[in-house]
XYZ file of C-alpha atoms in Angstrom:
694
model
C 71.593 -150.335 -76.143
C 68.318 -151.427 -74.476
C 65.528 -148.882 -74.573
C 65.093 -147.508 -71.029
C 61.703 -148.061 -69.467
C 60.085 -144.616 -69.502
C 57.451 -145.432 -66.880
C 59.692 -147.367 -64.498
C 61.842 -145.900 -61.720
C 64.519 -143.351 -62.654
C 66.727 -144.789 -59.904
C 66.387 -148.217 -58.344
C 68.866 -149.238 -55.635
C 68.526 -152.842 -54.457
C 70.334 -154.445 -51.476
C 73.328 -152.142 -51.997
C 76.466 -152.739 -49.911
C 79.532 -150.495 -50.186
C 82.822 -151.034 -48.336
C 86.068 -149.119 -48.057
C 89.260 -151.168 -47.912
C 92.214 -150.102 -45.758
C 95.442 -152.026 -45.191
C 94.035 -153.350 -41.929
C 90.461 -154.227 -42.710
C 87.342 -153.880 -44.811
C 85.083 -151.141 -43.434
C 81.424 -151.595 -44.436
C 79.982 -148.096 -45.025
C 76.571 -149.039 -46.460
C 74.770 -152.365 -45.959
C 71.611 -153.824 -47.485
C 70.362 -150.429 -48.705
C 67.357 -150.211 -51.037
C 65.573 -147.132 -52.399
C 63.515 -146.193 -55.440
C 63.053 -142.788 -57.073
C 60.197 -142.513 -59.571
C 60.074 -139.941 -62.429
C 59.555 -136.416 -61.059
C 59.837 -137.631 -57.456
C 62.088 -136.152 -54.749
C 63.519 -138.570 -52.169
C 65.108 -137.167 -48.998
C 67.988 -139.061 -47.398
C 68.493 -138.096 -43.736
C 70.680 -139.210 -40.855
C 73.671 -138.200 -38.737
C 77.220 -137.650 -40.015
C 78.840 -140.953 -40.911
C 75.571 -142.816 -41.524
C 76.390 -143.391 -45.205
C 74.198 -140.769 -46.955
C 76.982 -139.303 -49.100
C 78.448 -142.772 -49.761
C 75.122 -143.790 -51.363
C 75.270 -140.662 -53.574
C 78.877 -141.374 -54.589
C 77.857 -144.979 -55.321
C 75.185 -143.694 -57.717
C 77.804 -141.449 -59.356
C 80.215 -144.467 -59.432
C 82.796 -142.220 -57.822
C 83.976 -144.105 -54.720
C 87.691 -143.459 -55.177
C 90.426 -146.086 -55.095
C 89.459 -147.631 -51.741
C 85.688 -147.759 -52.183
C 83.932 -150.693 -53.784
C 80.374 -151.874 -54.300
C 80.424 -155.346 -52.725
C 76.784 -156.306 -53.160
C 73.481 -155.318 -54.737
C 72.755 -153.154 -57.772
C 72.127 -149.534 -58.759
C 69.918 -149.190 -61.823
C 69.414 -145.884 -63.630
C 66.463 -145.950 -66.067
C 66.619 -149.746 -65.973
C 70.367 -149.996 -66.750
C 72.809 -151.286 -64.140
C 75.428 -148.586 -63.443
C 77.818 -151.152 -61.911
C 78.292 -152.897 -65.255
C 78.803 -149.791 -67.409
C 82.153 -148.929 -68.973
C 84.032 -145.720 -68.074
C 82.984 -144.190 -71.417
C 79.280 -144.927 -70.841
C 79.492 -143.521 -67.312
C 81.193 -140.365 -68.576
C 78.317 -139.815 -71.007
C 75.738 -140.208 -68.244
C 77.478 -138.154 -65.560
C 76.763 -134.473 -65.947
C 74.218 -134.974 -68.707
C 71.726 -137.508 -67.276
C 72.786 -137.525 -63.603
C 74.075 -134.294 -62.066
C 75.299 -133.655 -58.526
C 75.325 -130.469 -56.440
C 77.794 -130.410 -53.559
C 77.776 -128.716 -50.181
C 80.573 -126.234 -50.885
C 79.884 -124.291 -54.119
C 83.455 -123.019 -54.564
C 84.718 -126.607 -54.754
C 82.715 -127.040 -57.986
C 83.767 -123.792 -59.685
C 87.050 -122.985 -61.419
C 88.301 -119.723 -59.822
C 90.282 -118.749 -62.929
C 87.426 -119.068 -65.413
C 84.455 -116.783 -66.061
C 81.034 -118.150 -65.067
C 79.670 -118.054 -68.636
C 82.527 -120.172 -69.991
C 82.109 -122.747 -67.202
C 78.388 -123.095 -67.917
C 78.827 -123.250 -71.698
C 81.315 -126.121 -71.364
C 78.579 -128.520 -70.218
C 76.430 -128.658 -73.411
C 79.480 -128.135 -75.652
C 81.177 -131.251 -74.215
C 78.118 -133.464 -73.691
C 75.984 -132.469 -76.677
C 78.396 -130.890 -79.195
C 76.318 -127.697 -79.177
C 77.712 -124.567 -80.902
C 79.166 -121.776 -78.786
C 76.288 -119.432 -79.690
C 73.598 -121.946 -78.635
C 75.528 -122.811 -75.479
C 75.623 -119.104 -74.502
C 71.879 -118.777 -75.138
C 71.216 -121.791 -72.909
C 73.546 -120.463 -70.184
C 71.654 -117.175 -70.240
C 68.313 -119.000 -69.950
C 69.443 -121.157 -67.018
C 71.011 -118.228 -65.111
C 67.691 -116.387 -65.549
C 65.889 -119.526 -64.288
C 67.923 -119.566 -61.082
C 66.774 -115.962 -60.470
C 70.139 -114.235 -60.575
C 70.039 -110.475 -61.227
C 71.561 -109.098 -64.454
C 72.416 -112.494 -66.057
C 74.790 -111.006 -68.687
C 76.941 -109.421 -65.958
C 76.924 -112.685 -63.974
C 78.128 -114.677 -67.034
C 81.005 -112.213 -67.460
C 82.031 -112.472 -63.749
C 84.536 -114.682 -61.977
C 83.320 -116.892 -59.088
C 84.988 -114.742 -56.376
C 82.895 -111.766 -57.486
C 79.679 -113.518 -56.380
C 78.251 -114.103 -52.897
C 77.911 -117.630 -51.457
C 74.221 -117.788 -52.349
C 74.918 -116.647 -55.914
C 77.726 -119.210 -56.282
C 75.391 -121.986 -55.148
C 72.799 -120.867 -57.716
C 75.463 -121.016 -60.438
C 76.325 -124.583 -59.379
C 72.601 -125.455 -59.610
C 72.469 -123.765 -63.033
C 75.479 -125.822 -64.133
C 73.775 -129.028 -63.008
C 70.638 -128.080 -64.953
C 72.466 -127.083 -68.174
C 71.931 -130.478 -69.778
C 68.452 -131.017 -68.269
C 69.380 -134.156 -66.262
C 66.815 -136.810 -65.325
C 68.281 -137.185 -61.831
C 69.686 -134.440 -59.629
C 71.621 -135.428 -56.471
C 71.900 -132.634 -53.874
C 74.360 -133.271 -51.040
C 73.637 -130.790 -48.195
C 73.379 -127.986 -50.801
C 72.388 -125.243 -48.348
C 74.506 -125.956 -45.242
C 76.929 -123.108 -45.903
C 74.168 -120.582 -46.673
C 72.151 -118.148 -44.576
C 68.646 -119.201 -43.676
C 67.063 -116.549 -45.958
C 69.287 -117.563 -48.891
C 68.592 -121.222 -48.078
C 64.836 -120.559 -48.320
C 65.287 -118.949 -51.751
C 67.534 -121.792 -53.008
C 65.098 -124.458 -51.762
C 62.202 -122.642 -53.421
C 64.255 -122.508 -56.598
C 65.119 -126.233 -56.526
C 61.423 -127.119 -56.084
C 60.312 -124.867 -58.959
C 63.055 -126.113 -61.296
C 62.247 -129.726 -60.407
C 58.707 -129.077 -61.617
C 59.784 -127.115 -64.702
C 62.355 -129.661 -65.912
C 60.551 -132.761 -64.531
C 63.783 -133.713 -62.743
C 63.835 -136.477 -60.131
C 65.831 -135.633 -57.015
C 67.860 -137.357 -54.329
C 68.148 -134.732 -51.573
C 70.705 -135.473 -48.827
C 70.387 -133.478 -45.622
C 70.464 -133.724 -41.838
C 67.769 -131.013 -41.642
C 64.355 -132.677 -41.327
C 62.567 -129.357 -41.881
C 64.235 -128.942 -45.294
C 63.291 -132.492 -46.284
C 59.669 -131.775 -45.339
C 59.640 -128.687 -47.569
C 61.360 -130.210 -50.604
C 60.652 -133.952 -50.818
C 57.783 -136.366 -51.506
C 59.381 -139.316 -49.746
C 62.016 -139.820 -47.056
C 64.567 -142.488 -46.182
C 66.085 -142.343 -42.674
C 69.584 -143.860 -42.370
C 71.487 -144.988 -39.285
C 74.975 -146.469 -39.239
C 75.054 -147.587 -42.876
C 71.491 -148.926 -43.097
C 68.113 -147.553 -44.100
C 65.983 -147.870 -40.940
C 62.725 -146.334 -42.150
C 61.380 -145.262 -45.497
C 58.002 -143.939 -46.634
C 56.094 -140.850 -47.740
C 56.789 -137.619 -45.851
C 53.345 -137.753 -44.202
C 53.699 -141.411 -43.128
C 57.168 -141.033 -41.623
C 56.595 -137.633 -39.968
C 53.149 -138.406 -38.541
C 53.214 -142.192 -38.125
C 56.877 -143.018 -37.541
C 57.609 -146.713 -37.066
C 61.254 -146.844 -35.990
C 62.763 -145.930 -32.584
C 65.611 -143.970 -34.222
C 63.207 -141.794 -36.242
C 61.266 -141.120 -33.045
C 64.477 -140.289 -31.143
C 65.578 -137.882 -33.913
C 62.305 -135.950 -33.747
C 62.495 -135.743 -29.955
C 65.927 -134.142 -30.138
C 64.984 -131.223 -32.441
C 63.341 -128.034 -31.152
C 59.874 -127.963 -32.737
C 57.330 -125.238 -31.799
C 56.108 -126.018 -28.285
C 59.478 -127.259 -26.978
C 60.530 -125.350 -23.858
C 63.914 -125.568 -22.161
C 62.297 -125.714 -18.703
C 58.881 -127.383 -19.107
C 59.458 -129.536 -22.237
C 63.205 -130.044 -22.618
C 64.574 -131.838 -25.667
C 65.432 -135.515 -25.213
C 68.966 -136.275 -26.399
C 69.700 -139.752 -27.800
C 71.781 -141.603 -25.183
C 75.194 -143.068 -26.059
C 77.263 -142.523 -29.177
C 77.053 -143.415 -32.850
C 78.952 -146.735 -33.419
C 82.153 -146.688 -35.488
C 81.865 -148.718 -38.731
C 84.116 -151.537 -37.469
C 82.480 -151.639 -34.003
C 78.836 -152.084 -34.920
C 76.811 -154.156 -32.405
C 75.276 -157.539 -33.317
C 71.670 -157.492 -34.544
C 70.141 -154.008 -34.601
C 72.720 -151.225 -35.053
C 70.580 -148.839 -32.991
C 70.056 -151.407 -30.200
C 72.505 -150.017 -27.578
C 70.804 -146.575 -27.764
C 67.173 -147.751 -28.105
C 64.453 -147.318 -25.462
C 62.728 -150.514 -26.623
C 65.774 -152.828 -26.822
C 65.120 -156.473 -25.881
C 68.260 -158.590 -25.183
C 68.317 -161.968 -26.887
C 65.910 -160.761 -29.566
C 67.105 -157.425 -30.942
C 70.776 -158.522 -30.865
C 70.337 -162.084 -32.155
C 70.340 -161.859 -35.986
C 70.592 -159.339 -38.792
C 67.369 -157.352 -39.065
C 65.736 -156.673 -42.429
C 63.200 -154.085 -43.550
C 59.588 -155.006 -42.758
C 56.534 -153.543 -44.518
C 54.209 -151.353 -42.447
C 50.600 -152.444 -42.970
C 48.193 -150.017 -44.605
C 50.701 -147.517 -46.001
C 52.196 -147.485 -49.471
C 55.941 -148.122 -49.669
C 56.375 -147.575 -45.891
C 58.916 -149.919 -44.269
C 60.853 -150.162 -40.988
C 63.993 -152.060 -39.938
C 62.671 -152.964 -36.468
C 61.458 -156.289 -35.084
C 59.073 -154.597 -32.673
C 57.430 -151.828 -34.696
C 54.008 -153.506 -34.416
C 54.351 -153.859 -30.631
C 55.440 -150.330 -29.694
C 52.868 -147.728 -28.603
C 54.060 -144.885 -30.852
C 51.524 -142.433 -29.387
C 52.673 -142.870 -25.768
C 53.613 -139.497 -24.241
C 57.300 -138.710 -23.875
C 58.563 -139.337 -20.380
C 59.839 -135.899 -19.523
C 62.958 -135.691 -17.412
C 62.773 -133.457 -14.411
C 61.125 -130.134 -15.085
C 63.786 -127.505 -14.554
C 63.239 -124.331 -12.576
C 64.236 -121.255 -14.525
C 66.955 -119.398 -12.651
C 65.780 -115.902 -11.654
C 67.254 -113.207 -13.899
C 69.632 -111.043 -11.860
C 71.229 -107.612 -12.181
C 72.640 -106.091 -15.363
C 76.056 -107.644 -16.100
C 76.679 -106.106 -19.507
C 75.578 -102.708 -20.771
C 76.254 -101.665 -24.368
C 75.561 -98.049 -25.268
C 75.735 -96.622 -28.799
C 78.530 -98.996 -29.753
C 80.090 -98.461 -33.183
C 82.796 -100.423 -34.949
C 84.055 -99.086 -38.285
C 86.942 -100.433 -40.353
C 88.948 -98.387 -42.835
C 89.849 -100.336 -45.957
C 91.561 -99.344 -49.180
C 89.100 -99.017 -52.063
C 91.482 -101.157 -54.093
C 92.082 -103.899 -51.521
C 94.382 -105.899 -53.796
C 97.030 -103.244 -54.367
C 96.277 -100.885 -51.497
C 95.820 -97.867 -53.771
C 92.893 -95.492 -54.197
C 90.718 -93.799 -51.589
C 89.954 -95.219 -48.196
C 86.455 -96.600 -47.638
C 84.742 -97.156 -44.316
C 83.042 -100.454 -43.488
C 80.372 -99.821 -40.859
C 80.280 -103.267 -39.225
C 78.384 -102.164 -36.097
C 76.218 -99.033 -35.925
C 74.780 -97.646 -32.665
C 74.265 -100.950 -30.820
C 72.519 -100.408 -27.479
C 71.232 -103.137 -25.157
C 71.724 -104.716 -21.733
C 72.193 -108.343 -20.648
C 71.397 -109.671 -17.162
C 72.819 -112.383 -14.929
C 71.393 -115.892 -15.710
C 69.874 -114.639 -18.968
C 70.220 -116.040 -22.477
C 70.208 -113.283 -25.079
C 70.183 -114.576 -28.653
C 71.749 -112.482 -31.412
C 70.402 -113.422 -34.846
C 70.882 -112.223 -38.413
C 72.447 -113.187 -41.723
C 76.200 -113.359 -42.459
C 77.639 -109.876 -42.614
C 75.111 -108.354 -40.184
C 77.807 -107.610 -37.584
C 77.183 -110.372 -35.001
C 80.738 -111.701 -34.948
C 82.276 -108.199 -35.111
C 80.383 -107.306 -31.940
C 81.655 -110.514 -30.302
C 85.253 -109.574 -31.225
C 84.901 -106.109 -29.670
C 83.389 -107.588 -26.504
C 86.225 -110.148 -26.255
C 88.862 -107.408 -26.734
C 90.100 -108.822 -30.054
C 89.060 -105.457 -31.561
C 88.512 -102.074 -29.890
C 85.374 -99.987 -30.374
C 85.262 -96.965 -32.697
C 82.715 -95.196 -30.482
C 80.270 -95.919 -27.642
C 80.717 -97.884 -24.428
C 80.745 -101.488 -23.160
C 80.300 -101.797 -19.392
C 81.073 -105.129 -17.708
C 79.872 -105.089 -14.083
C 79.960 -101.280 -14.198
C 83.478 -101.020 -15.662
C 84.129 -99.746 -19.204
C 86.169 -102.168 -21.349
C 85.505 -101.074 -24.964
C 88.974 -99.510 -25.410
C 91.055 -102.201 -23.679
C 92.512 -104.748 -26.137
C 92.802 -108.310 -24.860
C 96.561 -108.119 -24.224
C 95.987 -105.206 -21.793
C 93.006 -106.735 -19.983
C 93.557 -108.064 -16.468
C 93.105 -111.785 -15.799
C 89.727 -111.282 -14.092
C 88.273 -109.455 -17.134
C 89.641 -112.071 -19.546
C 88.233 -114.976 -17.510
C 84.893 -113.113 -17.092
C 84.205 -112.977 -20.860
C 84.782 -116.275 -22.625
C 83.754 -117.761 -25.956
C 82.543 -121.111 -27.282
C 83.281 -121.303 -31.003
C 81.334 -122.719 -33.918
C 83.772 -125.371 -34.997
C 85.095 -127.552 -32.152
C 87.724 -129.067 -34.492
C 89.595 -125.770 -34.878
C 89.723 -124.711 -31.220
C 91.679 -127.547 -29.610
C 95.435 -128.094 -29.852
C 95.801 -131.451 -31.651
C 99.083 -132.283 -29.902
C 97.941 -131.738 -26.308
C 95.724 -133.995 -24.158
C 92.245 -132.784 -23.261
C 93.135 -132.482 -19.568
C 96.301 -130.494 -20.275
C 94.329 -127.984 -22.401
C 91.873 -127.325 -19.566
C 94.700 -127.124 -16.966
C 96.476 -124.627 -19.268
C 93.373 -122.376 -19.154
C 93.308 -122.664 -15.334
C 96.984 -121.615 -15.217
C 96.294 -118.587 -17.419
C 93.344 -117.580 -15.196
C 95.462 -118.036 -12.057
C 93.154 -120.662 -10.574
C 94.565 -123.161 -8.055
C 97.826 -122.859 -6.128
C 99.284 -126.266 -7.015
C 99.244 -128.653 -9.955
C 97.204 -131.090 -7.872
C 94.520 -128.450 -7.182
C 94.329 -127.551 -10.861
C 94.084 -131.201 -11.866
C 91.230 -131.702 -9.394
C 89.416 -128.628 -10.775
C 89.973 -129.944 -14.339
C 88.339 -133.285 -13.406
C 85.409 -131.392 -11.850
C 85.034 -129.432 -15.110
C 84.905 -132.725 -17.064
C 82.123 -133.816 -14.661
C 80.374 -130.497 -15.308
C 80.261 -131.103 -19.080
C 79.342 -134.785 -18.554
C 82.531 -136.291 -19.987
C 84.156 -139.332 -18.317
C 87.224 -138.384 -16.254
C 89.412 -140.785 -18.250
C 89.001 -138.390 -21.234
C 91.587 -136.162 -19.494
C 94.331 -138.367 -20.963
C 92.870 -138.553 -24.489
C 93.978 -136.574 -27.512
C 91.402 -134.450 -29.401
C 91.508 -136.803 -32.422
C 90.053 -139.563 -30.199
C 86.908 -137.516 -29.524
C 83.736 -137.030 -31.590
C 82.576 -133.538 -32.616
C 80.082 -133.301 -29.747
C 82.705 -134.405 -27.218
C 85.196 -131.813 -28.540
C 82.567 -129.113 -28.188
C 82.074 -130.158 -24.541
C 85.812 -129.713 -23.937
C 85.512 -126.211 -25.469
C 82.628 -125.461 -23.074
C 84.625 -126.802 -20.072
C 87.492 -124.498 -21.018
C 85.185 -121.474 -21.395
C 83.698 -122.032 -17.934
C 87.037 -122.860 -16.262
C 87.633 -119.317 -14.996
C 84.152 -118.732 -13.593
C 83.015 -116.728 -16.645
C 80.344 -114.046 -16.079
C 79.532 -113.885 -19.789
C 79.917 -116.662 -22.339
C 79.599 -115.763 -26.016
C 78.437 -118.887 -27.828
C 79.047 -118.315 -31.562
C 76.924 -120.880 -33.447
C 78.046 -123.519 -30.910
C 75.884 -126.343 -32.261
C 75.659 -125.663 -36.004
C 78.582 -128.012 -36.808
C 77.056 -130.841 -34.744
C 74.531 -133.552 -35.530
C 70.907 -133.020 -34.531
C 71.024 -135.613 -31.748
C 74.254 -134.139 -30.335
C 72.851 -130.583 -30.575
C 70.144 -131.436 -28.049
C 72.685 -132.744 -25.524
C 75.049 -129.754 -25.946
C 72.294 -127.088 -25.680
C 70.862 -128.859 -22.638
C 74.338 -128.876 -21.100
C 74.792 -125.125 -21.715
C 71.425 -124.444 -20.063
C 72.265 -126.607 -17.037
C 75.662 -124.960 -16.497
C 74.001 -121.565 -16.841
C 71.477 -122.443 -14.120
C 74.231 -123.531 -11.741
C 76.798 -120.836 -12.513
C 74.345 -117.931 -13.116
C 76.201 -117.134 -16.344
C 74.968 -114.654 -18.926
C 74.839 -116.411 -22.292
C 75.074 -114.441 -25.535
C 73.947 -117.000 -28.090
C 74.849 -116.060 -31.686
C 72.883 -118.123 -34.188
C 71.003 -118.140 -37.477
C 68.885 -121.146 -36.439
C 65.695 -119.593 -35.128
C 64.260 -122.938 -33.972
C 67.041 -123.357 -31.439
C 66.833 -119.647 -30.534
C 63.128 -119.965 -29.777
C 63.833 -122.987 -27.602
C 66.585 -121.644 -25.387
C 66.659 -117.834 -25.385
C 64.976 -115.464 -22.936
C 65.408 -112.444 -25.191
C 66.246 -112.048 -28.875
C 68.132 -109.288 -30.695
C 67.795 -109.192 -34.491
C 70.645 -107.533 -36.419
C 70.787 -106.362 -40.010
C 73.752 -104.626 -41.659
C 75.272 -103.513 -38.330
C 72.006 -102.254 -36.796
C 69.744 -103.746 -34.119
C 66.404 -103.746 -35.975
C 64.368 -105.529 -33.282
C 64.886 -106.577 -29.659
C 62.491 -108.035 -27.133
C 61.744 -111.137 -25.131
C 61.378 -114.335 -27.163
C 57.566 -114.359 -27.202
C 57.463 -110.719 -28.353
C 59.916 -111.242 -31.214
C 58.272 -114.485 -32.410
C 54.752 -112.974 -32.515
C 53.452 -110.040 -34.579
C 53.999 -107.126 -34.893
C 57.422 -107.836 -36.364
C 60.127 -105.802 -37.976
C 59.768 -106.740 -41.695
C 63.200 -108.402 -41.563
C 62.270 -110.531 -38.523
C 59.109 -111.591 -40.367
C 61.182 -112.749 -43.370
C 63.677 -114.568 -41.103
C 60.875 -116.482 -39.347
C 59.301 -117.445 -42.662
C 62.636 -118.820 -43.884
C 63.110 -121.313 -41.037
C 62.395 -124.913 -42.103
C 60.221 -126.611 -39.431
C 60.007 -130.402 -39.275
C 56.338 -130.530 -38.321
C 53.479 -131.274 -40.722
C 50.972 -129.445 -38.472
C 52.762 -126.106 -38.875
C 51.508 -123.611 -41.448
C 53.972 -120.979 -42.520
C 53.505 -117.697 -44.319
C 55.603 -117.732 -47.452
C 58.036 -114.805 -47.756
C 61.165 -115.102 -49.877
C 63.576 -112.167 -49.650
C 64.748 -110.896 -53.003
C 68.392 -109.945 -53.431
C 71.430 -110.246 -51.160
C 72.448 -108.217 -48.112
C 73.960 -104.917 -49.300
C 77.643 -104.341 -48.576
C 78.555 -102.654 -45.260
C 81.079 -100.679 -47.342
C 78.279 -99.127 -49.358
C 75.043 -99.347 -47.346
C 71.805 -98.083 -48.946
C 70.492 -94.641 -47.939
C 67.721 -94.443 -45.353
C 66.656 -97.692 -43.708
C 69.300 -100.427 -44.235
C 66.597 -103.013 -45.043
C 64.636 -100.929 -47.576
C 66.207 -102.607 -50.660
C 64.602 -105.965 -49.724
C 61.522 -104.907 -47.724
C 58.077 -106.027 -48.915
C 56.300 -103.422 -46.713
C 58.126 -100.363 -48.125
C 55.118 -99.298 -50.250
C 53.084 -98.821 -47.060
C 55.259 -95.822 -46.075
C 54.522 -92.538 -47.882
C 56.918 -90.061 -49.545
C 59.825 -92.471 -49.989
C 60.698 -91.977 -46.304
C 62.346 -95.445 -46.076
C 64.814 -94.479 -48.811
C 65.684 -91.112 -47.266
C 65.765 -91.417 -43.492
C 67.132 -93.873 -40.961
C 64.180 -94.901 -38.766
C 64.314 -94.081 -35.059
C 64.082 -96.824 -32.420
C 60.505 -97.085 -31.135
C 58.991 -99.008 -28.249
C 56.051 -101.306 -29.109
C 55.639 -102.760 -25.621
C 57.727 -102.881 -22.484
C 61.124 -104.294 -23.466
C 60.121 -104.640 -27.163
C 61.765 -102.186 -29.563
C 62.015 -101.979 -33.360
C 63.735 -99.667 -35.844
C 61.111 -99.148 -38.561
C 59.043 -96.426 -40.290
C 55.822 -98.493 -40.527
C 52.791 -96.915 -38.859
C 51.264 -98.362 -35.707
C 48.135 -99.337 -37.688
C 50.151 -101.287 -40.282
C 52.132 -103.066 -37.572
C 48.899 -103.961 -35.757
C 47.560 -105.650 -38.921
C 50.517 -108.057 -39.248
C 49.576 -111.732 -39.129
C 51.579 -114.528 -37.475
C 54.166 -116.124 -39.785
C 54.092 -119.509 -38.032
C 50.781 -121.110 -37.085
C 50.441 -124.514 -35.446
C 47.245 -126.205 -36.637
C 44.849 -127.167 -33.839
C 44.940 -130.861 -33.005
């Protein structure tokens, strides 16, 4: 076997083309793709869904399934061509030299096997290590990934761990044989932002400790900025720009990279004065790519007869190391020209109180032994003493980690659950005790919901138009079929979908288009309140901008109250008027957006803000990583619910945080927090996010 070159690239991909073969045709998934990862280097691969990021990773793993084939180019690992290796050689390399971490941790863990045994398998299979040594190594790696009580973790089954802990175990498993190359495919998408921050921190530290090179796949540009040295931007199967993080973020040289950055809410974006710019048009399907430049039909700088004439290859950007762009015009474009802002929108005046929540509680009784229903009953306190108001034409964001009670509150408001205590007033009428089946049509149509996953909310066997008409029938709108059909077409206009989509089936629509249908349905009955539960988190960055802009525009016209549930604080800062921060069923801070995003903060808000990845090199962020997971609502800690993870607890005397629930206090008009910290301590808090002066 040839001796691998120790100083050369760990991974060298040259002119790679990968196709998938169906009975009808060959579908090119990746074309003319080149990338290099040097020892100890982290390369970020970014782009929208379907651009070929994961296909590149599976090509490196030589795991393209029966239909996938490498049809051109080479993939070299430590100087050896992976395409020419035998199955046995590949098996030796996979898992020991190249390891991969997937998006969904449970897909990589065996539910019937204890964690310790699963980790020990790796060195025992790949390196013939004894059971005793394998256990010692498993213990070391679980300690490395900062899991509490490693012995207990090794003796647990996967279902006994939280999502963040499972993902750490998967990372530990990948590191068991100290691989030279670690491929991470959207490893934090399913995790809370605070857990994501801890996992990212962990990956960076372990990369340094083990000297591992990394290929980090993500659609989150902020994460790439925080974890990688270099970046490769992909669009429709091709690399369109590649270079160091600083070069690509600050001196971008491709229209698609520029368009991506304009569609994400960076500090300074404002829904009225500086709205996001969505990328026009749609992503091309693999068998319908345009001639010449794939991005041409959506590009601001497109030149007919030139950009669509021939295939376009990567060109080197002068003056920067390893910076290249797949654009004929990158030397001619003025990259510093100001963005042409669309019309500046007038903010709709905030009206009267539409929704008033007072001391709302929602408790669930569950059997202590949930599996067999025996034992004592335990109470899960999902919502505790929620009190707030929401006004007409206002966007109130509700933020917090999984398990904080956001979705439970939404269920009670919608009538899917009834309240345990407290009141919900909608336009002066109490509705907390009326389940949805007993609510009158007006109440049902007044409170509507847009869900997180547009794929799950549409009936796959019914046309788009029929689904909207069905909602109109339920809400008693229109006297005849013709009237309802006309209203349905107007609703398609409202969400900026072509009227011919009325006759399409959901499977013929993209994710962003499906979400627009969901929004049309929610607004079909003249909703007073729309609960948007993570409505853009399942969508691509470029589609997110268009959908949030659409929600804002409809809100301006219809004077709707929007309750926007999200964990993405960048989008919250961009579109909300007020923000409510929840933790373990409690509202720990509420105020207008500027108040919540500037000190003084509740310690939990401070940690949340620090955890948000921001795709801007001029932003400085205070570094706060929360230790531990959210406690269980079945067994909350005594005193303040946040005290088990709070870095400010030492500032409060006599163990007050551990004994007493803090009272709600007013810091300024409309700004309230639930915290024991003294006024002096709060006044000394520094901003978490600072934008460096230009």
